[in-house]
Amino acid sequence: QVQLVESGGGLVQAGGSLRLSCAASGPTSSSSAMGWFRQAPGKAREFVGGISWSGGSTKYADSVKGRFTISRDNAKNTVDLQMNSLKPEDTAVYYCAAARYSFVVTSETSFPHWGQGTQVTVSS
């Protein structure tokens, strides 16, 4: 059973930074690509970024490209999302997810394992 636990959410002013972390455990945690998604109130959940199992490949949504960075430490089974230059429209619940593949994927259907989410609120 794969378990994912996010941490690091909170309230920040526009222009500020936050770093989210996802701790993974379970049989596939060391071989799965990982992704971050977010869901704002009244909106569908959307892909934010993903990283391959090796960490050598990443992909980002256009809305966060150049501001967010994903990294992983397979020795610690953690995946981080560094968020800089935050905007009020980044306000959402952020979810960590483990893919069924080792390469970067963006579709929710490719992620069978999800964390509980962590709230990020950016004030203007």
Short mmCIF file of C-alpha atoms in Angstrom, two decimals:
data_model
loop_
_atom_site.label_atom_id
_atom_site.label_comp_id
_atom_site.label_asym_id
_atom_site.label_seq_id
_atom_site.Cartn_x
_atom_site.Cartn_y
_atom_site.Cartn_z
CA GLN A 1 0.00 0.00 0.00
CA VAL A 2 1.56 3.26 -1.16
CA GLN A 3 1.11 6.14 1.25
CA LEU A 4 1.77 9.77 0.45
CA VAL A 5 1.84 12.55 3.01
CA GLU A 6 2.17 16.20 2.00
CA SER A 7 3.44 18.99 4.22
CA GLY A 8 4.53 22.59 3.93
CA GLY A 9 1.35 24.34 2.94
CA GLY A 10 0.26 27.61 4.49
CA LEU A 11 -0.51 31.26 3.99
CA VAL A 12 1.90 33.49 2.09
CA GLN A 13 1.77 36.91 0.52
CA ALA A 14 1.89 37.36 -3.22
CA GLY A 15 5.47 37.25 -4.44
CA GLY A 16 6.50 34.97 -1.63
CA SER A 17 7.69 31.37 -1.63
CA LEU A 18 6.65 28.05 -0.16
CA ARG A 19 8.16 24.62 -0.32
CA LEU A 20 5.87 21.60 -0.28
CA SER A 21 7.16 18.18 0.57
CA CYS A 22 5.69 14.74 -0.05
CA ALA A 23 6.87 11.72 1.89
CA ALA A 24 6.22 8.42 0.16
CA SER A 25 6.19 4.90 1.51
CA GLY A 26 5.19 1.55 0.11
CA PRO A 27 6.13 -0.95 -2.59
CA THR A 28 6.18 1.39 -5.62
CA SER A 29 7.43 4.57 -4.00
CA SER A 30 10.97 4.08 -5.19
CA SER A 31 10.18 3.37 -8.85
CA SER A 32 7.28 5.68 -9.64
CA ALA A 33 7.21 9.00 -11.40
CA MET A 34 5.63 11.57 -9.14
CA GLY A 35 3.34 14.48 -9.75
CA TRP A 36 1.86 17.50 -8.07
CA PHE A 37 -1.70 18.57 -8.78
CA ARG A 38 -3.86 21.33 -7.36
CA GLN A 39 -7.52 22.09 -6.98
CA ALA A 40 -8.86 25.58 -6.43
CA PRO A 41 -12.36 26.15 -5.04
CA GLY A 42 -14.98 25.52 -7.68
CA LYS A 43 -12.44 24.31 -10.21
CA ALA A 44 -11.29 20.95 -11.48
CA ARG A 45 -8.07 19.44 -10.25
CA GLU A 46 -5.18 20.31 -12.56
CA PHE A 47 -1.67 19.08 -13.22
CA VAL A 48 1.07 21.32 -11.80
CA GLY A 49 4.23 19.38 -12.45
CA GLY A 50 5.79 15.96 -12.62
CA ILE A 51 9.14 14.28 -12.25
CA SER A 52 10.40 10.95 -13.52
CA TRP A 53 11.59 8.18 -11.22
CA SER A 54 15.24 9.05 -11.88
CA GLY A 55 14.62 12.76 -11.47
CA GLY A 56 16.15 13.38 -14.86
CA SER A 57 12.96 14.53 -16.51
CA THR A 58 10.44 17.11 -15.37
CA LYS A 59 7.36 18.72 -16.84
CA TYR A 60 5.35 21.73 -15.70
CA ALA A 61 2.06 23.36 -16.45
CA ASP A 62 2.47 26.57 -18.41
CA SER A 63 0.94 28.53 -15.54
CA VAL A 64 3.79 27.64 -13.18
CA LYS A 65 6.70 27.21 -15.55
CA GLY A 66 9.70 29.27 -14.42
CA ARG A 67 8.25 29.73 -10.93
CA PHE A 68 7.86 26.18 -9.57
CA THR A 69 10.51 23.48 -9.38
CA ILE A 70 10.07 19.81 -8.59
CA SER A 71 12.83 17.71 -7.11
CA ARG A 72 13.08 14.30 -5.51
CA ASP A 73 15.37 12.41 -3.19
CA ASN A 74 14.93 8.69 -3.77
CA ALA A 75 17.12 7.84 -0.79
CA LYS A 76 14.64 9.63 1.45
CA ASN A 77 11.54 8.84 -0.64
CA THR A 78 10.58 12.49 -0.79
CA VAL A 79 9.39 14.78 -3.55
CA ASP A 80 9.44 18.54 -3.12
CA LEU A 81 7.71 21.37 -4.90
CA GLN A 82 9.49 24.70 -4.56
CA MET A 83 7.07 27.51 -5.35
CA ASN A 84 8.43 31.00 -5.96
CA SER A 85 6.81 34.25 -7.05
CA LEU A 86 3.48 33.01 -5.81
CA LYS A 87 0.30 34.61 -7.10
CA PRO A 88 -3.20 34.70 -5.62
CA GLU A 89 -4.32 32.40 -8.43
CA ASP A 90 -1.96 29.73 -7.06
CA THR A 91 -4.30 29.37 -4.09
CA ALA A 92 -5.49 25.77 -3.98
CA VAL A 93 -5.21 22.45 -2.25
CA TYR A 94 -2.05 20.81 -3.53
CA TYR A 95 -1.85 17.04 -3.93
CA CYS A 96 1.11 14.75 -4.33
CA ALA A 97 0.53 11.66 -6.47
CA ALA A 98 2.49 8.56 -7.47
CA ALA A 99 2.22 7.35 -11.05
CA ARG A 100 1.98 3.77 -12.29
CA TYR A 101 4.88 4.54 -14.62
CA SER A 102 8.50 5.56 -14.14
CA PHE A 103 8.36 8.29 -16.80
CA VAL A 104 6.65 11.67 -16.48
CA VAL A 105 2.92 11.64 -17.07
CA THR A 106 0.35 14.38 -16.69
CA SER A 107 -3.06 12.71 -16.76
CA GLU A 108 -4.80 12.07 -13.45
CA THR A 109 -5.73 8.62 -14.66
CA SER A 110 -2.05 7.66 -14.63
CA PHE A 111 -1.82 8.28 -10.89
CA PRO A 112 -3.41 5.55 -8.75
CA HIS A 113 -1.99 6.86 -5.46
CA TRP A 114 -2.76 10.24 -3.90
CA GLY A 115 -1.97 12.15 -0.75
CA GLN A 116 -4.55 13.91 1.35
CA GLY A 117 -3.60 17.37 0.12
CA THR A 118 -2.21 20.50 1.72
CA GLN A 119 -3.71 23.98 1.53
CA VAL A 120 -1.77 26.81 -0.05
CA THR A 121 -3.25 30.30 0.26
CA VAL A 122 -1.67 33.30 -1.42
CA SER A 123 -2.92 36.69 -0.30
CA SER A 124 -2.81 39.74 -2.51
#
